[in-house]
Amino acid sequence: MNKMRLDLKKVAALGSLLIVVLAWTGGSLRAKDAAVSRLEHISENIIDLRKVDDSLYEGRKKDDPESPVYIAVESVPSYGGPLTAAVVVNENKQVELTAVLESTDTSTYLEKVAGSGVLDAFIGAFIDKMPDVDAVSGATISSTAVIQGLERAVAYIGARKFGLEEKAVERTMPGREWIKLISVAALFLAVLAISSRRFPWNKKRARAGLMILSVIILGFTFSSQFSLSTLAVLLGGGWLKGLATYGPLLCLLLALIVFFMTKKNLYCASLCPFGAVQEGLGRITGCSPPPRSRWMVGASRAFALAALAAALYFRDSSAAIYEPFGMAFNFIGSTALYALTILIVISSLVFKRPWCLLFCPIGAIFDYLQFMRNWVRNAVKRPAGKGGEA
Amino acid sequence: MSGRKIVCVFLFFAIAALAGFELGLKVKTESGRRDDSIRYVTGAESEQPPAAGSEEPSMDYKAVIEAGDVEH
């Protein structure tokens, strides 16, 4: 019976790997670089669009065929990967239209940027007197990327078509990136030190202190907690084109390194800020873990696999997100995520770490890695053992 | 089945329903999105953008697509 269950697990593990590979391949085959196609839909009033170079296009106005318009497209790193912005400038050096053609940032954040009037702030401006547009609080990374992309596009048109000096448009990405990365690395060093046998002080207290720090640093201050979307960014290759922040990616990589070094999932146990919040709430009532059935574990893993496959197929890391981390620490998200967060917070008083133990995809990923590692290790050991007996 | 187990099963389904709603909405909008569709566009031909917190975005905001969230 146990042998049959193990075989079933192996089939499921290989099947999951196959699904991820198929989703990744399917995503690669989907249309890439459809910038011209998108530009053709940017305005009904622009006709005869032709490519001048990789970033510049020319067209004419439908209602005034004698008037040329210039369109520049620029990609800049944003939260979930590159964000592509476009501007349309007329022959009077005036910005007529701005657009975000492509982005894998969370739509809630992009909606906030668009709703704050960032795209409109450039409309009507002359390219030699561009307005200084501020980033949007609460969506700083996405808004900075949009502003930077539009400014670069305007500068490109100015230099190529109007002989203006092309100023390097560089905006310092917010978040003090180096401090963020060093803080993430320091937290992982601390968790390694605490888990070491040579750690001289009280481990329970040190772990509690580390969890509080993690909530403050990874959760509220830097939002560097990784999620399933971070894994989708890593596997999908979105990071190769640059990211506005590498905090979550570094967090994921260090969590994997620590897992393979120590054979323990120390991130979930001691560093995950959302796990720490749940554990803190559970301490108030002294509750115990939820009784899990095998079908619950299987269902949550299947759910995580479906989300990861969708994100890889659509090459949109935000399509994989159903975790309440963003709502818990940044207070941004859909109504469903808001309800989910409230539900988890309340149920944390009844069960210990309900999200972690019932539904978190990160736990499912580490379980999968552990199973595969043991399988490979046993497969490697077995022939050696047989040889030794002979 | 104990009361604690019943509450746990109920909680599991509640979480799954909310997470499923969130994920399903995203997959639906992503799969309905054409490869040539633009995320946001605004300009001379456009009407005014929606006020922050507005329920109804204006048409030109082609905020066509999306629903859903990731943490930043």
PDB file of N, CA and C in Angstrom, chain A residues 317-374:
ATOM      1  N   SER A 317       3.667  37.301 -14.466  1.00  0.00           N
ATOM      2  CA  SER A 317       3.833  36.795 -13.109  1.00  0.00           C
ATOM      3  C   SER A 317       2.665  37.182 -12.208  1.00  0.00           C
ATOM      4  N   SER A 318       2.001  38.292 -12.513  1.00  0.00           N
ATOM      5  CA  SER A 318       0.894  38.715 -11.653  1.00  0.00           C
ATOM      6  C   SER A 318      -0.314  37.788 -11.793  1.00  0.00           C
ATOM      7  N   ALA A 319      -0.325  36.963 -12.860  1.00  0.00           N
ATOM      8  CA  ALA A 319      -1.443  36.027 -13.032  1.00  0.00           C
ATOM      9  C   ALA A 319      -1.378  34.890 -12.012  1.00  0.00           C
ATOM     10  N   ALA A 320      -0.234  34.755 -11.327  1.00  0.00           N
ATOM     11  CA  ALA A 320      -0.067  33.631 -10.400  1.00  0.00           C
ATOM     12  C   ALA A 320      -0.446  33.992  -8.972  1.00  0.00           C
ATOM     13  N   ILE A 321      -0.873  35.187  -8.763  1.00  0.00           N
ATOM     14  CA  ILE A 321      -0.990  35.643  -7.390  1.00  0.00           C
ATOM     15  C   ILE A 321      -2.373  35.431  -6.802  1.00  0.00           C
ATOM     16  N   TYR A 322      -2.389  34.681  -5.716  1.00  0.00           N
ATOM     17  CA  TYR A 322      -3.611  34.594  -4.928  1.00  0.00           C
ATOM     18  C   TYR A 322      -3.283  34.650  -3.448  1.00  0.00           C
ATOM     19  N   GLU A 323      -2.022  34.965  -3.147  1.00  0.00           N
ATOM     20  CA  GLU A 323      -1.624  35.067  -1.748  1.00  0.00           C
ATOM     21  C   GLU A 323      -2.014  36.451  -1.191  1.00  0.00           C
ATOM     22  N   PRO A 324      -2.308  36.504   0.097  1.00  0.00           N
ATOM     23  CA  PRO A 324      -2.751  37.789   0.667  1.00  0.00           C
ATOM     24  C   PRO A 324      -1.609  38.665   1.179  1.00  0.00           C
ATOM     25  N   PHE A 325      -0.363  38.400   0.759  1.00  0.00           N
ATOM     26  CA  PHE A 325       0.780  39.133   1.315  1.00  0.00           C
ATOM     27  C   PHE A 325       0.685  40.632   1.050  1.00  0.00           C
ATOM     28  N   GLY A 326       0.356  40.986  -0.186  1.00  0.00           N
ATOM     29  CA  GLY A 326       0.290  42.404  -0.553  1.00  0.00           C
ATOM     30  C   GLY A 326      -0.760  43.151   0.248  1.00  0.00           C
ATOM     31  N   MET A 327      -1.893  42.502   0.431  1.00  0.00           N
ATOM     32  CA  MET A 327      -2.962  43.127   1.214  1.00  0.00           C
ATOM     33  C   MET A 327      -2.550  43.240   2.684  1.00  0.00           C
ATOM     34  N   ALA A 328      -1.879  42.224   3.196  1.00  0.00           N
ATOM     35  CA  ALA A 328      -1.520  42.214   4.615  1.00  0.00           C
ATOM     36  C   ALA A 328      -0.531  43.326   4.963  1.00  0.00           C
ATOM     37  N   PHE A 329       0.412  43.616   4.063  1.00  0.00           N
ATOM     38  CA  PHE A 329       1.465  44.575   4.413  1.00  0.00           C
ATOM     39  C   PHE A 329       1.377  45.902   3.668  1.00  0.00           C
ATOM     40  N   ASN A 330       0.741  45.907   2.500  1.00  0.00           N
ATOM     41  CA  ASN A 330       0.649  47.169   1.739  1.00  0.00           C
ATOM     42  C   ASN A 330      -0.768  47.688   1.621  1.00  0.00           C
ATOM     43  N   PHE A 331      -1.725  46.880   2.021  1.00  0.00           N
ATOM     44  CA  PHE A 331      -3.135  47.275   2.005  1.00  0.00           C
ATOM     45  C   PHE A 331      -3.619  47.608   0.583  1.00  0.00           C
ATOM     46  N   ILE A 332      -3.067  46.897  -0.385  1.00  0.00           N
ATOM     47  CA  ILE A 332      -3.537  47.065  -1.760  1.00  0.00           C
ATOM     48  C   ILE A 332      -3.917  45.695  -2.297  1.00  0.00           C
ATOM     49  N   GLY A 333      -5.071  45.630  -2.940  1.00  0.00           N
ATOM     50  CA  GLY A 333      -5.491  44.351  -3.510  1.00  0.00           C
ATOM     51  C   GLY A 333      -6.975  44.368  -3.799  1.00  0.00           C
ATOM     52  N   SER A 334      -7.447  43.262  -4.353  1.00  0.00           N
ATOM     53  CA  SER A 334      -8.861  43.172  -4.724  1.00  0.00           C
ATOM     54  C   SER A 334      -9.723  42.900  -3.489  1.00  0.00           C
ATOM     55  N   THR A 335     -11.026  42.954  -3.698  1.00  0.00           N
ATOM     56  CA  THR A 335     -11.966  42.672  -2.605  1.00  0.00           C
ATOM     57  C   THR A 335     -11.803  41.235  -2.113  1.00  0.00           C
ATOM     58  N   ALA A 336     -11.566  40.315  -3.063  1.00  0.00           N
ATOM     59  CA  ALA A 336     -11.402  38.907  -2.682  1.00  0.00           C
ATOM     60  C   ALA A 336     -10.177  38.728  -1.788  1.00  0.00           C
ATOM     61  N   LEU A 337      -9.089  39.414  -2.134  1.00  0.00           N
ATOM     62  CA  LEU A 337      -7.878  39.299  -1.310  1.00  0.00           C
ATOM     63  C   LEU A 337      -8.076  39.951   0.055  1.00  0.00           C
ATOM     64  N   TYR A 338      -8.844  41.010   0.061  1.00  0.00           N
ATOM     65  CA  TYR A 338      -9.147  41.677   1.332  1.00  0.00           C
ATOM     66  C   TYR A 338      -9.926  40.712   2.246  1.00  0.00           C
ATOM     67  N   ALA A 339     -10.940  40.075   1.659  1.00  0.00           N
ATOM     68  CA  ALA A 339     -11.737  39.119   2.429  1.00  0.00           C
ATOM     69  C   ALA A 339     -10.870  37.945   2.884  1.00  0.00           C
ATOM     70  N   LEU A 340      -9.981  37.508   1.995  1.00  0.00           N
ATOM     71  CA  LEU A 340      -9.097  36.382   2.332  1.00  0.00           C
ATOM     72  C   LEU A 340      -8.172  36.746   3.498  1.00  0.00           C
ATOM     73  N   THR A 341      -7.634  37.954   3.445  1.00  0.00           N
ATOM     74  CA  THR A 341      -6.722  38.391   4.516  1.00  0.00           C
ATOM     75  C   THR A 341      -7.454  38.456   5.863  1.00  0.00           C
ATOM     76  N   ILE A 342      -8.638  39.022   5.837  1.00  0.00           N
ATOM     77  CA  ILE A 342      -9.417  39.117   7.080  1.00  0.00           C
ATOM     78  C   ILE A 342      -9.717  37.715   7.620  1.00  0.00           C
ATOM     79  N   LEU A 343     -10.084  36.825   6.700  1.00  0.00           N
ATOM     80  CA  LEU A 343     -10.391  35.447   7.098  1.00  0.00           C
ATOM     81  C   LEU A 343      -9.180  34.773   7.754  1.00  0.00           C
ATOM     82  N   ILE A 344      -8.009  34.974   7.147  1.00  0.00           N
ATOM     83  CA  ILE A 344      -6.797  34.345   7.695  1.00  0.00           C
ATOM     84  C   ILE A 344      -6.457  34.947   9.066  1.00  0.00           C
ATOM     85  N   VAL A 345      -6.580  36.257   9.159  1.00  0.00           N
ATOM     86  CA  VAL A 345      -6.244  36.918  10.438  1.00  0.00           C
ATOM     87  C   VAL A 345      -7.149  36.395  11.557  1.00  0.00           C
ATOM     88  N   ILE A 346      -8.440  36.304  11.272  1.00  0.00           N
ATOM     89  CA  ILE A 346      -9.377  35.821  12.311  1.00  0.00           C
ATOM     90  C   ILE A 346      -9.122  34.349  12.634  1.00  0.00           C
ATOM     91  N   SER A 347      -8.934  33.556  11.576  1.00  0.00           N
ATOM     92  CA  SER A 347      -8.746  32.120  11.826  1.00  0.00           C
ATOM     93  C   SER A 347      -7.397  31.805  12.469  1.00  0.00           C
ATOM     94  N   SER A 348      -6.461  32.786  12.405  1.00  0.00           N
ATOM     95  CA  SER A 348      -5.175  32.581  13.093  1.00  0.00           C
ATOM     96  C   SER A 348      -5.356  32.513  14.613  1.00  0.00           C
ATOM     97  N   LEU A 349      -6.482  33.006  15.089  1.00  0.00           N
ATOM     98  CA  LEU A 349      -6.771  32.942  16.525  1.00  0.00           C
ATOM     99  C   LEU A 349      -7.352  31.580  16.904  1.00  0.00           C
ATOM    100  N   VAL A 350      -7.758  30.812  15.882  1.00  0.00           N
ATOM    101  CA  VAL A 350      -8.364  29.496  16.133  1.00  0.00           C
ATOM    102  C   VAL A 350      -7.389  28.368  15.820  1.00  0.00           C
ATOM    103  N   PHE A 351      -6.658  28.535  14.704  1.00  0.00           N
ATOM    104  CA  PHE A 351      -5.672  27.533  14.291  1.00  0.00           C
ATOM    105  C   PHE A 351      -4.307  28.195  14.167  1.00  0.00           C
ATOM    106  N   LYS A 352      -3.272  27.420  14.448  1.00  0.00           N
ATOM    107  CA  LYS A 352      -1.913  27.937  14.289  1.00  0.00           C
ATOM    108  C   LYS A 352      -1.557  27.969  12.798  1.00  0.00           C
ATOM    109  N   ARG A 353      -1.145  29.114  12.328  1.00  0.00           N
ATOM    110  CA  ARG A 353      -0.701  29.318  10.942  1.00  0.00           C
ATOM    111  C   ARG A 353      -1.648  28.679   9.914  1.00  0.00           C
ATOM    112  N   PRO A 354      -2.903  29.091   9.869  1.00  0.00           N
ATOM    113  CA  PRO A 354      -3.855  28.431   8.962  1.00  0.00           C
ATOM    114  C   PRO A 354      -3.498  28.558   7.481  1.00  0.00           C
ATOM    115  N   TRP A 355      -3.030  29.749   7.072  1.00  0.00           N
ATOM    116  CA  TRP A 355      -2.677  29.914   5.664  1.00  0.00           C
ATOM    117  C   TRP A 355      -1.491  29.017   5.293  1.00  0.00           C
ATOM    118  N   CYS A 356      -0.458  29.049   6.140  1.00  0.00           N
ATOM    119  CA  CYS A 356       0.754  28.269   5.855  1.00  0.00           C
ATOM    120  C   CYS A 356       0.424  26.782   5.726  1.00  0.00           C
ATOM    121  N   LEU A 357      -0.402  26.300   6.640  1.00  0.00           N
ATOM    122  CA  LEU A 357      -0.619  24.853   6.701  1.00  0.00           C
ATOM    123  C   LEU A 357      -1.731  24.366   5.787  1.00  0.00           C
ATOM    124  N   LEU A 358      -2.623  25.266   5.402  1.00  0.00           N
ATOM    125  CA  LEU A 358      -3.741  24.811   4.563  1.00  0.00           C
ATOM    126  C   LEU A 358      -3.565  25.137   3.092  1.00  0.00           C
ATOM    127  N   PHE A 359      -2.971  26.299   2.762  1.00  0.00           N
ATOM    128  CA  PHE A 359      -3.075  26.709   1.371  1.00  0.00           C
ATOM    129  C   PHE A 359      -1.841  27.382   0.773  1.00  0.00           C
ATOM    130  N   CYS A 360      -0.838  27.705   1.554  1.00  0.00           N
ATOM    131  CA  CYS A 360       0.269  28.511   1.018  1.00  0.00           C
ATOM    132  C   CYS A 360       1.029  27.758  -0.087  1.00  0.00           C
ATOM    133  N   PRO A 361       1.194  28.369  -1.258  1.00  0.00           N
ATOM    134  CA  PRO A 361       1.907  27.683  -2.344  1.00  0.00           C
ATOM    135  C   PRO A 361       3.410  27.547  -2.086  1.00  0.00           C
ATOM    136  N   ILE A 362       3.944  28.427  -1.241  1.00  0.00           N
ATOM    137  CA  ILE A 362       5.388  28.372  -0.977  1.00  0.00           C
ATOM    138  C   ILE A 362       5.731  27.076  -0.240  1.00  0.00           C
ATOM    139  N   GLY A 363       4.891  26.722   0.729  1.00  0.00           N
ATOM    140  CA  GLY A 363       5.082  25.459   1.446  1.00  0.00           C
ATOM    141  C   GLY A 363       5.011  24.282   0.480  1.00  0.00           C
ATOM    142  N   ALA A 364       4.079  24.352  -0.472  1.00  0.00           N
ATOM    143  CA  ALA A 364       3.929  23.272  -1.461  1.00  0.00           C
ATOM    144  C   ALA A 364       5.188  23.144  -2.314  1.00  0.00           C
ATOM    145  N   ILE A 365       5.790  24.283  -2.647  1.00  0.00           N
ATOM    146  CA  ILE A 365       7.012  24.246  -3.473  1.00  0.00           C
ATOM    147  C   ILE A 365       8.157  23.584  -2.704  1.00  0.00           C
ATOM    148  N   PHE A 366       8.306  23.957  -1.447  1.00  0.00           N
ATOM    149  CA  PHE A 366       9.386  23.355  -0.662  1.00  0.00           C
ATOM    150  C   PHE A 366       9.130  21.864  -0.428  1.00  0.00           C
ATOM    151  N   ASP A 367       7.861  21.485  -0.234  1.00  0.00           N
ATOM    152  CA  ASP A 367       7.535  20.061  -0.099  1.00  0.00           C
ATOM    153  C   ASP A 367       7.935  19.306  -1.367  1.00  0.00           C
ATOM    154  N   TYR A 368       7.639  19.925  -2.498  1.00  0.00           N
ATOM    155  CA  TYR A 368       7.960  19.303  -3.785  1.00  0.00           C
ATOM    156  C   TYR A 368       9.470  19.134  -3.930  1.00  0.00           C
ATOM    157  N   LEU A 369      10.206  20.193  -3.593  1.00  0.00           N
ATOM    158  CA  LEU A 369      11.664  20.135  -3.717  1.00  0.00           C
ATOM    159  C   LEU A 369      12.253  19.073  -2.788  1.00  0.00           C
ATOM    160  N   GLN A 370      11.685  18.981  -1.608  1.00  0.00           N
ATOM    161  CA  GLN A 370      12.181  17.990  -0.643  1.00  0.00           C
ATOM    162  C   GLN A 370      11.933  16.572  -1.167  1.00  0.00           C
ATOM    163  N   PHE A 371      10.740  16.360  -1.717  1.00  0.00           N
ATOM    164  CA  PHE A 371      10.408  15.033  -2.249  1.00  0.00           C
ATOM    165  C   PHE A 371      11.355  14.674  -3.393  1.00  0.00           C
ATOM    166  N   MET A 372      11.575  15.606  -4.300  1.00  0.00           N
ATOM    167  CA  MET A 372      12.446  15.343  -5.445  1.00  0.00           C
ATOM    168  C   MET A 372      13.894  15.110  -4.998  1.00  0.00           C
ATOM    169  N   ARG A 373      14.314  15.889  -4.012  1.00  0.00           N
ATOM    170  CA  ARG A 373      15.684  15.726  -3.536  1.00  0.00           C
ATOM    171  C   ARG A 373      15.889  14.340  -2.921  1.00  0.00           C
ATOM    172  N   ASN A 374      14.922  13.916  -2.098  1.00  0.00           N
ATOM    173  CA  ASN A 374      15.024  12.600  -1.479  1.00  0.00           C
ATOM    174  C   ASN A 374      14.990  11.492  -2.529  1.00  0.00           C
TER     175      ASN A 374
END
